[in-house]
């Protein structure tokens, strides 16, 4: 379960202060598939970065699986990212120097699995996204959709509780995009919580729950949980 | 994880081979240049007789012109007069003592078919061989009794023995040297101290001698002396007058076992000079010195200026190469910013990233070190070829130097990699993950 | 240049990268200028005139080992034989050879006495054939005559009454007018008078590292010694042919001596300056490699920075920048970095030189050399950045619109 209470994020440069998130409150339950929409600059990426522990917040409270993220140091955050969170990006972000096998291997290495376990997981997840036969290929030898599938395999390899996706279909044509989304739905059905940032309304609607971010706040909730009602009130 | 980082480093080095090659070459050249000059300096300043360099002392007395000091007053004369070295020899105040000078002569082989041989020799005392741990194949040096009874004895070098006796045991046989018959008492095994510490005045890196004969033969005019002669006062006519003159041309070594013995010997020298002052000699202030082997090499500046200058230059050269490497590593690591951001997202901590990139730097360092070793080997061959005899035997790499080369490369590259790695670890993941 | 301000701001954002190149240029400059300086210094030393007809002279050692050997009689026969060999111009007996690194020195003084200042000089014991045999040029006074030549025994301490000295030595003894040295009396061995009868243009001492290498004197002696040199001058181009002929003739004429080390003066010079030559070659290698490393370093970093700025460069092209403008941007950027490097480098070069001057007795560096270093490094920098800059100019404007 992910709980954010009154999270603020202020970017401070020499003479400008930007308030990216203002008293941001959100709760995402186990097994949810949440899509986050909002106009450019609304703060949805900042929200995702904080949710993914890639960025720290200025103040507020953030509990991930009951653990207070604010109390973690850099190492602790790295461990938690590795154990509980999987990422999918718009730009796929595969390491160009490494082949597919080695790309999926990266988080498993940081997890410290033994060689046998890593091999099993890599093969299993590449199988799952339908690219097991191409594991010795470099990312540059694949199409965009295939690259995104590898990124998903990599994200799932550590069995994360949460899958954070930032415009996962933004660089794909609609046919490929549908394929990727179907895959995400399957994953969600198997129990992984998914939070997906997108500006594509059609895509967003396929999620179980949609929230909209505007000026750094959660401005609209379609499916409201009782606790969150109180929080906003 | 270590093997994983090694594999990642290898992939990265191979994928960006141009940049890697540039760095490996830069480090290799820097290390190669530094190691070449370090080796030359190291061998020039090596201790030629480590087992007893602390117990062997070179004697200096200031017998020079009262109006015009030797060496502008920086050091007392570098040799002794015949009078003084004979007196010190007679006094026998040290555990062992040796008076010596360079000599030369012609050997006429018995076999009339063989051409006469000009040999470089050393005229020295019996103690020379024991003091300097001279190794023998056959026989030994001559005894102090031989010196006293002025026997015509000779010790041959291995090479000379090969020439004259075909390498057989020649002890007891005779050779004709400068018209006199000499009895062979020993044959020296290959012996080439570098530097040739026992006589720096005629070249610290010269070959050791072909023959060794008793020093008294010079005074008896049975063998001709060579080497350096320095005079400050006119001498009388004839060889007797020359021997009695203030000219310096003999070298005197003593072996003293303890610090106390050294003190005592210095006392003795001072007393000796005071005594000589009464005969109108030694008009300069008393300045007697006892220098052990390494001190003596230092005083005589055995390590050539050129070699030191080159070493300074080569280290600056290495710094340029390292700056180059810092720049290229920085470029390389910052070029990987997206990958670094991603790795952080996937759970890499700063420490993990630090290890990964330091190991990559170290790999480049080791490759550079190996290339450097190869270049140092070629460099030393080149130095030997260019400088010829002067560098003979001074240009060889030993295991110590090889380890030092790779070690130096490794350490300097890790140092060079520190800043780029630090920068790489501090990349903010969030900024790297957004596609452009 | 319009873009200078822009470049400066861009550099300020990437201080470390620019600084690394600047430092590299500075150190390269420091080393390069000092190395070239040392090379020049040695070259000047090597170019000094030995005074000898180097191309046509050679010498050999004559070592007598026979007992009861009439050295003087053999000397006369030997010299007579050599001088009459067809192709030989002249020959002498001599005690040392210029540049050979072993010889004899004495000091001359204006006044007799133990505590008077004296000037050191190399001594060459020769007869009246010396000027002709060595190819010297007598520029004042007269040569020795046969009557002047005395026989010197080993260990003899008296000196002849006449001497011929080099011009450099005369200038040292008589700084106001070297020509006035002719006819003057000087003292050797503190008290023995000697008259200067002639001056030769040049004749170097045996020791090339000695600061008095130009000071030599000829004394009219034949030596009765068991070891001596014969110094021989041949007609143009006949030296090499005559060397073995004379060696053989001498060796066969007399079995109680050894003729060795038949050596040309040219070889002696080579040997004498071998270290100089070697050091120069090493320094040249250092300078070239260093320049290459710095050059390639600039290439590497420039390519990297251009790769990183591909999109930005594409955008500039899309906004109307010409290829020329893109190129000149990078050339200008390198020029600014080089300028910073060169300023630091000048300070470094002078600093290193000051250290060399104080530690190794080198002379101070010249301004021209520093200027040369600056210009050279600007050129190296511009050449190094040329290829990356061209690469940058080739980036298509369309890059700007491409994602990823």
mmCIF file of C-alpha atoms in Angstrom, chain C residues 46-239:
data_model
loop_
_atom_site.group_PDB
_atom_site.id
_atom_site.type_symbol
_atom_site.label_atom_id
_atom_site.label_comp_id
_atom_site.label_asym_id
_atom_site.label_seq_id
_atom_site.Cartn_x
_atom_site.Cartn_y
_atom_site.Cartn_z
ATOM 1 C CA UNK C 46 78.133 20.041 -30.234
ATOM 2 C CA UNK C 47 78.595 22.678 -32.888
ATOM 3 C CA UNK C 48 81.661 24.209 -31.267
ATOM 4 C CA UNK C 49 84.711 23.998 -33.499
ATOM 5 C CA UNK C 50 87.302 21.511 -32.290
ATOM 6 C CA UNK C 51 89.921 23.288 -34.417
ATOM 7 C CA UNK C 52 90.895 19.986 -36.030
ATOM 8 C CA UNK C 53 90.608 18.874 -39.637
ATOM 9 C CA UNK C 54 88.170 16.262 -38.364
ATOM 10 C CA UNK C 55 87.320 14.615 -41.665
ATOM 11 C CA UNK C 56 90.899 13.717 -42.523
ATOM 12 C CA UNK C 57 92.531 12.863 -39.226
ATOM 13 C CA UNK C 58 92.872 9.737 -37.128
ATOM 14 C CA UNK C 59 95.048 8.482 -34.320
ATOM 15 C CA UNK C 60 96.258 5.292 -32.693
ATOM 16 C CA UNK C 61 97.896 4.256 -29.454
ATOM 17 C CA UNK C 62 101.409 2.936 -29.313
ATOM 18 C CA UNK C 63 102.127 0.893 -26.186
ATOM 19 C CA UNK C 64 105.654 -0.365 -25.669
ATOM 20 C CA UNK C 65 106.164 -3.442 -23.499
ATOM 21 C CA UNK C 66 109.647 -4.563 -24.540
ATOM 22 C CA UNK C 67 112.345 -4.014 -21.947
ATOM 23 C CA UNK C 68 115.499 -2.050 -22.911
ATOM 24 C CA UNK C 69 113.585 -0.415 -25.717
ATOM 25 C CA UNK C 70 114.980 2.718 -27.339
ATOM 26 C CA UNK C 71 111.856 4.807 -27.351
ATOM 27 C CA UNK C 72 113.426 7.914 -28.836
ATOM 28 C CA UNK C 73 115.005 6.133 -31.783
ATOM 29 C CA UNK C 74 111.791 4.278 -32.527
ATOM 30 C CA UNK C 75 109.787 7.489 -32.333
ATOM 31 C CA UNK C 76 111.977 9.093 -35.006
ATOM 32 C CA UNK C 77 111.687 6.036 -37.272
ATOM 33 C CA UNK C 78 107.942 5.783 -36.769
ATOM 34 C CA UNK C 79 107.263 9.448 -37.498
ATOM 35 C CA UNK C 80 109.573 9.362 -40.500
ATOM 36 C CA UNK C 81 107.819 6.298 -41.840
ATOM 37 C CA UNK C 82 104.289 7.687 -41.325
ATOM 38 C CA UNK C 83 105.090 11.118 -42.738
ATOM 39 C CA UNK C 84 106.546 9.536 -45.846
ATOM 40 C CA UNK C 85 103.612 7.250 -46.502
ATOM 41 C CA UNK C 86 101.935 8.450 -49.726
ATOM 42 C CA UNK C 87 98.661 10.180 -48.926
ATOM 43 C CA UNK C 88 99.706 11.272 -45.443
ATOM 44 C CA UNK C 89 99.960 15.040 -45.034
ATOM 45 C CA UNK C 90 101.711 14.993 -41.693
ATOM 46 C CA UNK C 91 101.871 13.164 -38.365
ATOM 47 C CA UNK C 92 102.908 13.798 -34.769
ATOM 48 C CA UNK C 93 103.320 12.088 -31.460
ATOM 49 C CA UNK C 94 100.876 13.527 -28.927
ATOM 50 C CA UNK C 95 99.968 12.872 -25.291
ATOM 51 C CA UNK C 96 96.194 13.289 -25.617
ATOM 52 C CA UNK C 97 93.501 13.689 -28.241
ATOM 53 C CA UNK C 98 90.929 16.498 -28.252
ATOM 54 C CA UNK C 99 87.416 15.325 -27.223
ATOM 55 C CA UNK C 100 88.710 11.901 -26.232
ATOM 56 C CA UNK C 101 87.928 12.667 -22.569
ATOM 57 C CA UNK C 102 91.347 11.791 -21.188
ATOM 58 C CA UNK C 103 94.237 14.208 -21.119
ATOM 59 C CA UNK C 104 96.450 16.439 -19.143
ATOM 60 C CA UNK C 105 95.894 19.908 -17.766
ATOM 61 C CA UNK C 106 98.094 22.588 -16.225
ATOM 62 C CA UNK C 107 97.500 26.147 -15.161
ATOM 63 C CA UNK C 108 99.205 29.311 -16.372
ATOM 64 C CA UNK C 109 99.594 32.483 -14.351
ATOM 65 C CA UNK C 110 100.805 36.006 -15.084
ATOM 66 C CA UNK C 111 103.082 36.217 -12.029
ATOM 67 C CA UNK C 112 105.256 33.519 -10.484
ATOM 68 C CA UNK C 113 104.312 32.346 -7.007
ATOM 69 C CA UNK C 114 102.221 29.894 -5.012
ATOM 70 C CA UNK C 115 99.297 32.157 -4.227
ATOM 71 C CA UNK C 116 98.722 33.764 -7.632
ATOM 72 C CA UNK C 117 95.606 33.241 -9.715
ATOM 73 C CA UNK C 118 96.061 30.725 -12.474
ATOM 74 C CA UNK C 119 93.999 29.716 -15.493
ATOM 75 C CA UNK C 120 93.714 26.046 -16.368
ATOM 76 C CA UNK C 121 94.396 24.726 -19.833
ATOM 77 C CA UNK C 122 94.691 21.446 -21.656
ATOM 78 C CA UNK C 123 98.265 20.508 -22.517
ATOM 79 C CA UNK C 124 99.210 18.925 -25.828
ATOM 80 C CA UNK C 125 102.818 17.779 -26.053
ATOM 81 C CA UNK C 126 103.749 17.953 -29.734
ATOM 82 C CA UNK C 127 106.479 18.971 -32.153
ATOM 83 C CA UNK C 128 106.623 21.581 -34.935
ATOM 84 C CA UNK C 129 104.442 19.419 -37.175
ATOM 85 C CA UNK C 130 101.418 19.799 -34.885
ATOM 86 C CA UNK C 131 99.750 22.707 -36.684
ATOM 87 C CA UNK C 132 99.991 20.926 -40.006
ATOM 88 C CA UNK C 133 99.068 17.496 -38.607
ATOM 89 C CA UNK C 134 95.992 18.645 -36.754
ATOM 90 C CA UNK C 135 94.903 21.162 -39.368
ATOM 91 C CA UNK C 136 95.087 24.113 -36.980
ATOM 92 C CA UNK C 137 95.149 27.720 -38.100
ATOM 93 C CA UNK C 138 97.989 29.884 -36.747
ATOM 94 C CA UNK C 139 96.483 33.380 -36.535
ATOM 95 C CA UNK C 140 99.282 35.226 -34.741
ATOM 96 C CA UNK C 141 102.969 34.704 -33.950
ATOM 97 C CA UNK C 142 105.060 31.806 -35.166
ATOM 98 C CA UNK C 143 105.240 28.012 -35.040
ATOM 99 C CA UNK C 144 107.829 25.960 -33.121
ATOM 100 C CA UNK C 145 111.046 25.034 -34.928
ATOM 101 C CA UNK C 146 112.810 21.699 -34.763
ATOM 102 C CA UNK C 147 115.293 23.165 -32.300
ATOM 103 C CA UNK C 148 112.536 23.987 -29.822
ATOM 104 C CA UNK C 149 111.545 20.346 -29.350
ATOM 105 C CA UNK C 150 112.816 18.844 -26.116
ATOM 106 C CA UNK C 151 112.743 15.235 -24.991
ATOM 107 C CA UNK C 152 110.516 14.696 -21.966
ATOM 108 C CA UNK C 153 111.076 11.781 -19.631
ATOM 109 C CA UNK C 154 108.213 10.330 -17.584
ATOM 110 C CA UNK C 155 107.955 12.175 -14.289
ATOM 111 C CA UNK C 156 109.878 15.186 -15.526
ATOM 112 C CA UNK C 157 108.738 18.403 -13.866
ATOM 113 C CA UNK C 158 110.394 21.056 -15.996
ATOM 114 C CA UNK C 159 108.727 22.648 -18.965
ATOM 115 C CA UNK C 160 109.982 24.070 -22.287
ATOM 116 C CA UNK C 161 110.464 27.804 -22.712
ATOM 117 C CA UNK C 162 107.904 28.261 -25.474
ATOM 118 C CA UNK C 163 104.214 27.609 -26.022
ATOM 119 C CA UNK C 164 101.456 28.178 -28.541
ATOM 120 C CA UNK C 165 98.012 28.816 -27.102
ATOM 121 C CA UNK C 166 94.460 29.052 -28.439
ATOM 122 C CA UNK C 167 92.770 32.365 -29.126
ATOM 123 C CA UNK C 168 90.195 31.630 -26.394
ATOM 124 C CA UNK C 169 92.997 31.099 -23.910
ATOM 125 C CA UNK C 170 94.722 34.325 -25.033
ATOM 126 C CA UNK C 171 91.443 36.195 -24.582
ATOM 127 C CA UNK C 172 91.179 34.803 -21.092
ATOM 128 C CA UNK C 173 94.743 35.788 -20.170
ATOM 129 C CA UNK C 174 94.621 39.177 -21.937
ATOM 130 C CA UNK C 175 90.978 40.235 -22.061
ATOM 131 C CA UNK C 176 91.775 43.662 -23.516
ATOM 132 C CA UNK C 177 93.764 42.520 -26.536
ATOM 133 C CA UNK C 178 94.288 38.861 -27.176
ATOM 134 C CA UNK C 179 96.821 39.565 -29.909
ATOM 135 C CA UNK C 180 99.099 41.175 -27.349
ATOM 136 C CA UNK C 181 99.631 37.721 -25.840
ATOM 137 C CA UNK C 182 102.279 36.961 -28.446
ATOM 138 C CA UNK C 183 105.712 37.449 -26.937
ATOM 139 C CA UNK C 184 104.410 37.638 -23.364
ATOM 140 C CA UNK C 185 105.863 35.489 -20.603
ATOM 141 C CA UNK C 186 103.556 33.443 -18.412
ATOM 142 C CA UNK C 187 104.317 30.946 -15.657
ATOM 143 C CA UNK C 188 103.583 27.257 -15.584
ATOM 144 C CA UNK C 189 103.806 25.006 -12.533
ATOM 145 C CA UNK C 190 103.674 28.202 -10.458
ATOM 146 C CA UNK C 191 107.220 29.366 -11.130
ATOM 147 C CA UNK C 192 108.522 28.271 -14.506
ATOM 148 C CA UNK C 193 108.513 31.001 -17.172
ATOM 149 C CA UNK C 194 107.179 30.243 -20.618
ATOM 150 C CA UNK C 195 106.913 32.523 -23.626
ATOM 151 C CA UNK C 196 103.812 32.579 -25.788
ATOM 152 C CA UNK C 197 105.132 32.498 -29.356
ATOM 153 C CA UNK C 198 101.963 31.880 -31.303
ATOM 154 C CA UNK C 199 98.169 31.760 -31.221
ATOM 155 C CA UNK C 200 95.962 29.222 -33.004
ATOM 156 C CA UNK C 201 92.372 29.989 -33.898
ATOM 157 C CA UNK C 202 90.874 27.028 -32.058
ATOM 158 C CA UNK C 203 91.798 23.737 -30.450
ATOM 159 C CA UNK C 204 89.516 22.048 -27.954
ATOM 160 C CA UNK C 205 90.576 20.328 -24.762
ATOM 161 C CA UNK C 206 89.892 16.602 -24.310
ATOM 162 C CA UNK C 207 86.952 17.213 -21.983
ATOM 163 C CA UNK C 208 83.788 18.470 -23.684
ATOM 164 C CA UNK C 209 81.983 19.064 -20.411
ATOM 165 C CA UNK C 210 84.673 21.364 -19.013
ATOM 166 C CA UNK C 211 83.822 25.053 -19.116
ATOM 167 C CA UNK C 212 87.387 25.780 -20.274
ATOM 168 C CA UNK C 213 87.105 23.401 -23.216
ATOM 169 C CA UNK C 214 88.327 26.120 -25.607
ATOM 170 C CA UNK C 215 91.555 26.634 -23.649
ATOM 171 C CA UNK C 216 94.474 24.536 -24.856
ATOM 172 C CA UNK C 217 98.190 24.968 -25.218
ATOM 173 C CA UNK C 218 100.825 23.271 -27.336
ATOM 174 C CA UNK C 219 104.185 22.562 -25.735
ATOM 175 C CA UNK C 220 107.219 21.449 -27.762
ATOM 176 C CA UNK C 221 107.926 18.021 -26.306
ATOM 177 C CA UNK C 222 108.705 14.604 -27.629
ATOM 178 C CA UNK C 223 107.844 12.124 -24.904
ATOM 179 C CA UNK C 224 110.005 9.252 -23.906
ATOM 180 C CA UNK C 225 107.087 7.268 -22.621
ATOM 181 C CA UNK C 226 105.867 3.722 -22.952
ATOM 182 C CA UNK C 227 102.443 4.861 -24.017
ATOM 183 C CA UNK C 228 101.599 7.584 -26.492
ATOM 184 C CA UNK C 229 99.406 8.496 -29.416
ATOM 185 C CA UNK C 230 100.321 9.061 -33.030
ATOM 186 C CA UNK C 231 98.018 11.619 -34.611
ATOM 187 C CA UNK C 232 97.884 11.515 -38.415
ATOM 188 C CA UNK C 233 96.346 13.738 -41.077
ATOM 189 C CA UNK C 234 95.778 12.434 -44.582
ATOM 190 C CA UNK C 235 94.868 13.935 -47.916
ATOM 191 C CA UNK C 236 91.197 14.453 -48.590
ATOM 192 C CA UNK C 237 89.317 11.156 -48.802
ATOM 193 C CA UNK C 238 92.280 8.873 -48.127
ATOM 194 C CA UNK C 239 91.907 8.489 -44.395
#
